[in-house]
Tab-separated table of C-alpha atoms and ligand atoms in Angstrom:
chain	number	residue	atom	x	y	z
A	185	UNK	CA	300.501	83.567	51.444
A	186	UNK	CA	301.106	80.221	53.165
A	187	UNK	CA	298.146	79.098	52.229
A	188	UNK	CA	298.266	79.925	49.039
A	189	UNK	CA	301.550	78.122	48.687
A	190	UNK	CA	300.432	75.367	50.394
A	191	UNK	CA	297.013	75.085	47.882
A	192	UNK	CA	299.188	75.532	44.983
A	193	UNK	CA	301.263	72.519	46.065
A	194	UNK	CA	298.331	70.452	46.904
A	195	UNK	CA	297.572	71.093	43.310
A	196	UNK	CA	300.102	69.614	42.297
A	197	UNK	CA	300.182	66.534	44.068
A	198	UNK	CA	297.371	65.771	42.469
A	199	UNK	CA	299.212	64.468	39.667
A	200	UNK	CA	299.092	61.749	37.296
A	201	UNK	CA	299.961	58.175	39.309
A	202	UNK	CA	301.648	55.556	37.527
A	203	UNK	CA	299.037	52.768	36.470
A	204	UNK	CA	295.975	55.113	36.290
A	205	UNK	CA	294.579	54.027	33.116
A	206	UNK	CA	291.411	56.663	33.859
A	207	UNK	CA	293.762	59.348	34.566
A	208	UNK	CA	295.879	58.572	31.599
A	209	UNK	CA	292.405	59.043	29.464
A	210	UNK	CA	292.023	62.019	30.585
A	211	UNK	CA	295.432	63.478	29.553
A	212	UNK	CA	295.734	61.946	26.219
A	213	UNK	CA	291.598	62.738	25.352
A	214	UNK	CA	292.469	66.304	25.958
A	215	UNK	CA	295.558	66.387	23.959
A	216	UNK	CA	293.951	64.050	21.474
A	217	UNK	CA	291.186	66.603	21.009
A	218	UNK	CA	293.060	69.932	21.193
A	219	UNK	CA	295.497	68.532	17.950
A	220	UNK	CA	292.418	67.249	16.248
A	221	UNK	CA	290.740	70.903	16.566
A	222	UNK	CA	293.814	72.314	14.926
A	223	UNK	CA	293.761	69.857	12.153
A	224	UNK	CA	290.552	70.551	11.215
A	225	UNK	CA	290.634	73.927	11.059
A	226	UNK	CA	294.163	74.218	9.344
A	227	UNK	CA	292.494	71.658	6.744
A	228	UNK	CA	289.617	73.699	6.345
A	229	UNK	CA	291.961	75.892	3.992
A	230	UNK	CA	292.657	73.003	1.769
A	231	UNK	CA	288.558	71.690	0.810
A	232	UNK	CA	286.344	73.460	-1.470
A	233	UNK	CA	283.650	76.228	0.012
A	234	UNK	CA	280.872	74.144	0.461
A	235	UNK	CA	282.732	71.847	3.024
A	236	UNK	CA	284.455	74.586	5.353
A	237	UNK	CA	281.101	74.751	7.390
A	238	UNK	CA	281.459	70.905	8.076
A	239	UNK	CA	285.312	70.983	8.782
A	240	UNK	CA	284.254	74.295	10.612
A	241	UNK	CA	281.949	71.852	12.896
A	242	UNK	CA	284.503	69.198	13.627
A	243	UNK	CA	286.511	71.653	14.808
A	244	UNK	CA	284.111	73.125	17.273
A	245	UNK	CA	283.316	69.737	18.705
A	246	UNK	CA	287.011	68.369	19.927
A	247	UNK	CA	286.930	72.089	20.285
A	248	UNK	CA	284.398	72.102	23.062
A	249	UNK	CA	285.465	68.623	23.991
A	250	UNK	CA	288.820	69.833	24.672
A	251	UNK	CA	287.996	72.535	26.989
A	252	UNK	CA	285.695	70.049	29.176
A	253	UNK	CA	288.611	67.708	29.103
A	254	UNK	CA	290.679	70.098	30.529
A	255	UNK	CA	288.378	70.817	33.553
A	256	UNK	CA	287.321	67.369	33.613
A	257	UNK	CA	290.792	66.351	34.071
A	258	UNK	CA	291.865	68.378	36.886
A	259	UNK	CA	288.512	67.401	38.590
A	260	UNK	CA	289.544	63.842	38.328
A	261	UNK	CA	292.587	64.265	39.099
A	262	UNK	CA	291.945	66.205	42.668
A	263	UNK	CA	288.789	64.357	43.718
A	264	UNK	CA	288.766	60.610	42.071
A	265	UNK	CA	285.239	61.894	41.151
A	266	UNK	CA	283.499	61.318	37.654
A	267	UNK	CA	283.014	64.788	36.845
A	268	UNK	CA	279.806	64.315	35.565
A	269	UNK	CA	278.369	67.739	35.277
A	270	UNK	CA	281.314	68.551	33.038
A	271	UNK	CA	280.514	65.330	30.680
A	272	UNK	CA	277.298	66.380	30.468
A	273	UNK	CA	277.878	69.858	29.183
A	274	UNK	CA	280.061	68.790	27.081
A	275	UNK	CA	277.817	66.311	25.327
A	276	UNK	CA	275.054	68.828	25.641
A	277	UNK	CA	276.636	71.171	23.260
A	278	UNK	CA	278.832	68.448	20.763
A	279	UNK	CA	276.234	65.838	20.237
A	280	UNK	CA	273.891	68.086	18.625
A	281	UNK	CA	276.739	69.633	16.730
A	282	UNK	CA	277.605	66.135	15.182
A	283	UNK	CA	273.583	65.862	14.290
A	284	UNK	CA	274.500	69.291	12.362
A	285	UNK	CA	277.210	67.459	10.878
A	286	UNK	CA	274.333	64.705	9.418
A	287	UNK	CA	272.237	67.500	8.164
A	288	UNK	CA	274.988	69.700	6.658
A	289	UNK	CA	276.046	66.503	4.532
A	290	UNK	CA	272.306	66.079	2.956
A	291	UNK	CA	271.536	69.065	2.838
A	292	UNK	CA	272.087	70.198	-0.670
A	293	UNK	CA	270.352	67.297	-1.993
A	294	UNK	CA	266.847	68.450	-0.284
A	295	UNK	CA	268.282	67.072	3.378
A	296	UNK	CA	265.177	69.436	5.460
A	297	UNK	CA	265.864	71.460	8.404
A	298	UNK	CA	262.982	69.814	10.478
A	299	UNK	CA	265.214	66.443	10.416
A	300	UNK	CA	268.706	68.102	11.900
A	301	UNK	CA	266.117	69.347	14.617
A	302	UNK	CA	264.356	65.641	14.850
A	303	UNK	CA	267.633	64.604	15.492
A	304	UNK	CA	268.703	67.228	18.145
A	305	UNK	CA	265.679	66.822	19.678
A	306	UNK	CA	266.314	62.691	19.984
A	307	UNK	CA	269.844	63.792	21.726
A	308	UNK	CA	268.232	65.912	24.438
A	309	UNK	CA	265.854	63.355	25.263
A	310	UNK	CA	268.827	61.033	25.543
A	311	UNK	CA	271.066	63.470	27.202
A	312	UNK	CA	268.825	65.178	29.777
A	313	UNK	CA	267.358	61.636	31.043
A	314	UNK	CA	270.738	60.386	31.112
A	315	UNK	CA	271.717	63.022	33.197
A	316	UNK	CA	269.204	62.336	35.737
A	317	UNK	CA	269.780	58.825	36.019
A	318	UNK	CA	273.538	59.351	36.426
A	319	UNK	CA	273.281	62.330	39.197
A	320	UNK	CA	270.194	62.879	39.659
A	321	UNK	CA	267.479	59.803	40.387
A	322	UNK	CA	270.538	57.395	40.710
A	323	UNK	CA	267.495	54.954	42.827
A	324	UNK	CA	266.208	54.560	39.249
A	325	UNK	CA	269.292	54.862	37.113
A	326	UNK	CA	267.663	51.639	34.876
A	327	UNK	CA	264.763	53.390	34.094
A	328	UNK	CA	266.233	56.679	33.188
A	329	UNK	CA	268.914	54.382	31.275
A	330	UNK	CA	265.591	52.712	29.097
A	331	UNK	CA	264.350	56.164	28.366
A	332	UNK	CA	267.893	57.602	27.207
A	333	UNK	CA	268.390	54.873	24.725
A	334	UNK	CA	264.759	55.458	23.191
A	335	UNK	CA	266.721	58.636	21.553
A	336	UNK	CA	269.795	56.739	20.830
A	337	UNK	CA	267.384	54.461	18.826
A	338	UNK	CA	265.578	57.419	17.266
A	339	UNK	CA	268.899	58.845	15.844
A	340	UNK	CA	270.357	55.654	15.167
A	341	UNK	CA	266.376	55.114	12.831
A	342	UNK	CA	266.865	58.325	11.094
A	343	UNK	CA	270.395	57.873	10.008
A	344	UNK	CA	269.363	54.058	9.038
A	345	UNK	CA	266.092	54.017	7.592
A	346	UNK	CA	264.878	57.462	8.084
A	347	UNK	CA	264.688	60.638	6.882
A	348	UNK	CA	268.916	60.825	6.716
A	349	UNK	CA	269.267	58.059	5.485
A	350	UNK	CA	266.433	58.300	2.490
A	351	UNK	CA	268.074	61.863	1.255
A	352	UNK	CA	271.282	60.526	1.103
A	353	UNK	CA	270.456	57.742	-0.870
A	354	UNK	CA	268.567	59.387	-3.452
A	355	UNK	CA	271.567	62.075	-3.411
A	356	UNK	CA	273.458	59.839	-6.324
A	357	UNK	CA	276.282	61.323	-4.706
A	358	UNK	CA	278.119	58.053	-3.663
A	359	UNK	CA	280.391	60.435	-2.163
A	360	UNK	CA	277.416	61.624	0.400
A	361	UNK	CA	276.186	58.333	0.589
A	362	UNK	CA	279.283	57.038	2.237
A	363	UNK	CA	280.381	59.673	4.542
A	364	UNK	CA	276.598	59.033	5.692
A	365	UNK	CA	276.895	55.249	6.444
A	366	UNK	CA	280.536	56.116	7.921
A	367	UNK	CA	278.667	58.013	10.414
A	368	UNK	CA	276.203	56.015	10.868
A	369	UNK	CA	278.108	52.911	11.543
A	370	UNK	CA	279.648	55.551	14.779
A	371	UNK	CA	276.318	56.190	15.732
A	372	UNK	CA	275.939	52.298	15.667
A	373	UNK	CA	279.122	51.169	17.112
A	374	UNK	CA	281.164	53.725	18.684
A	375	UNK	CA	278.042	55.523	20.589
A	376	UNK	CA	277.003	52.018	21.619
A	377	UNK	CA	280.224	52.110	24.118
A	378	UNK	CA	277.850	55.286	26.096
A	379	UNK	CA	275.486	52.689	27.653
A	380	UNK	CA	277.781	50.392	28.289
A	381	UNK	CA	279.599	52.822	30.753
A	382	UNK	CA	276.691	54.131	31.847
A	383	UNK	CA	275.746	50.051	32.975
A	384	UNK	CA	279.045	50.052	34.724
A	385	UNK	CA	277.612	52.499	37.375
A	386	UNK	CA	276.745	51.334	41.194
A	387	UNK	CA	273.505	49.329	40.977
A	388	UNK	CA	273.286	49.487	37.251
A	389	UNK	CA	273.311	45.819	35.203
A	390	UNK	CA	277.226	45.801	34.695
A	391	UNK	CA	278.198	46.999	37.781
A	392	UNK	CA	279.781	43.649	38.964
A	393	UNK	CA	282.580	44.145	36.138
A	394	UNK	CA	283.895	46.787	37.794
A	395	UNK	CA	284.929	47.915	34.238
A	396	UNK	CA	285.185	51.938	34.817
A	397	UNK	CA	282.616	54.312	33.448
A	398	UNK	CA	284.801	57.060	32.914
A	399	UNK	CA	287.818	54.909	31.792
A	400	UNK	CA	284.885	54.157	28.640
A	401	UNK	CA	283.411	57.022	28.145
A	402	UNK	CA	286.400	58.596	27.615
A	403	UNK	CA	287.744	56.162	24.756
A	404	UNK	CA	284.265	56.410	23.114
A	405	UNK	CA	284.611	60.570	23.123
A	406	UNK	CA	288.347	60.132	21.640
A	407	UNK	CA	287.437	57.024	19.063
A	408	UNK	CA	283.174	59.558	18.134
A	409	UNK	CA	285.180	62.666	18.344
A	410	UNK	CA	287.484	62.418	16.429
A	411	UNK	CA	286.326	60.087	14.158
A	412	UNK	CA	283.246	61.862	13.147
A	413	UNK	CA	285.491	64.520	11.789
A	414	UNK	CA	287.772	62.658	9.890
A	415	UNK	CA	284.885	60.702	7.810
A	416	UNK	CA	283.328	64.530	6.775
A	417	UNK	CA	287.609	65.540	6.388
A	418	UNK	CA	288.220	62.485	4.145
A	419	UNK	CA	284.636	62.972	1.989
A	420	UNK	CA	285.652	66.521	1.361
A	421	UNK	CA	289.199	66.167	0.695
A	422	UNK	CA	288.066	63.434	-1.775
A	423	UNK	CA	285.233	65.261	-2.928
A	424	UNK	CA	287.227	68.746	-3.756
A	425	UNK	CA	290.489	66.524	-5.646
A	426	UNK	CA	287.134	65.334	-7.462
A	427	UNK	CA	286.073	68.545	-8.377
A	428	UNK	CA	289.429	69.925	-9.491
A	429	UNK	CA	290.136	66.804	-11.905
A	430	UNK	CA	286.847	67.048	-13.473
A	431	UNK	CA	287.815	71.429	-13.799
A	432	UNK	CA	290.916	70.073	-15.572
A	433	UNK	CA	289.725	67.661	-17.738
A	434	UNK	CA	286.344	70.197	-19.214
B	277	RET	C1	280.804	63.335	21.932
B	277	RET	C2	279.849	62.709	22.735
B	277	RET	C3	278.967	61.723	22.321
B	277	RET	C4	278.937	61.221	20.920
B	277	RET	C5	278.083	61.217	23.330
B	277	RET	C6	277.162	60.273	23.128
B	277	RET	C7	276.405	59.801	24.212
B	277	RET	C8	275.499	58.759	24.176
B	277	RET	C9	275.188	58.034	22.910
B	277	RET	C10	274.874	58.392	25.417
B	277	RET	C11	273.906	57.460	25.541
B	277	RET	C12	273.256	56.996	26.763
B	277	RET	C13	272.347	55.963	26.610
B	277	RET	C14	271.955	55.423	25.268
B	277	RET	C15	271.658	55.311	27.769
B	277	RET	C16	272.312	55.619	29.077
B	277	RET	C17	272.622	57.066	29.234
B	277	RET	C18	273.559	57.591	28.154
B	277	RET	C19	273.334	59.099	28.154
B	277	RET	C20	275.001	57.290	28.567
């Protein structure tokens, strides 16, 4: 019983210092991503049927996100550790989910299931040797790091030039076409903050910043996150008031 009092209160300590910026990531990501989930889901009520499966999605990603933020958090919190493993899953299960997202956008205008899984498959190859250059192999953390961005660039061709990219344009839904380039211009820009953490680690190219992987990987999950759903939220909300005016007016 002692002990178990005494564990509890070492629990505890482990609180949130003032001035830890990585710490304070870790809070607000989780709460960040728990409101977002019910946002998307309560919104979900409010598009047309075709776009619940999207909204539906964005849910289940600051879903999942929020749940590894939770553990992730105390894990921090206890040990100073990047919890790694925990990123990992996480990313594991969302990252393909937001490729799902790409697919479920062109995919009334011919969008093919062999591209969402071109895609998925370009985030494993990223993910898995990303993992093993951040835990694994960390003696040849560059190399992994080279290997990892060949997928990045594979996802970031398909929703530029590629397949993604060539359905929505010949969608003539400028509606589509948008919500594509919004996401897209993530892909570009807000995954590009990934490497940079990942360069921030011990004998990795931007390790003499001493800029904090964590403390950037967890403002790039908030700022992807999040923002992937509102662009598909916005296109559908749009999209439906779109539909009803055109109801009224025939
Ligand atoms: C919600 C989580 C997202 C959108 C995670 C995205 C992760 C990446 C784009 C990671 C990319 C990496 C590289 C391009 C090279 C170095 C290793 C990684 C895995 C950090």
């Amino acid at each position: 019983m002692g002990n178990l009092v005494s564990s509890f209160a070492n629990v505890l300590a482990a609180d949130l210092q003032p001035g830890d910026a990585i710490g304070f990531t870790f809070f607000t990501g989780y709460m960040a991503m728990a409101a977002a989930s019910i946002f998307f889901l309560v919104e979900r009520g409010q598009v047309d049927g075709k776009w619940k499966t999207s909204l539906l999605i964005s849910a289940l990603i600051t879903f999942i996100a929020a749940v590894h933020y939770y553990y992730m958090r105390d894990l921090y919190l206890e040990t100073g550790q990047s919890p790694t493993e925990f990123r990992y899953i996480d990313w594991t299960l969302t990252v393909p989910l937001m490729c799902v997202e790409f697919y479920l956008l062109i995919k009334p205008y011919g969008g093919k299931v062999s591209t969402m899984w071109k895609l998925i498959g370009y985030s494993v190859l990223m993910l898995v040797t990303g993992y093993i250059g951040e835990s694994l192999d960390k003696e040849n953390t560059i190399l992994w790091g080279v290997i990892s961005t060949l997928g990045y660039l594979g996802i970031v061709y398909e929703a530029t030039i590629g397949d993604v990219k060539k359905v929505a344009l010949s969608s003539n839904n400028p509606e589509v076409a948008n919500a594509v380039r919004l996401l897209r211009n993530f892909v570009i820009v807000g995954w590009a903050i990934y490497p940079i953490g990942y360069m921030c680690m011990e004998g990795n190219l931007l390790a003499s910043t001493g800029w904090n992987l964590d403390l950037l990987y967890n403002i790039a999950d908030a700022v992807n996150k999040i923002g992937f759903g509102l662009v598909v939220y916005s296109s559908a909300m749009s999209s439906t008031k779109a539909a009803a005016a055109a109801a009224i007016k025939a």
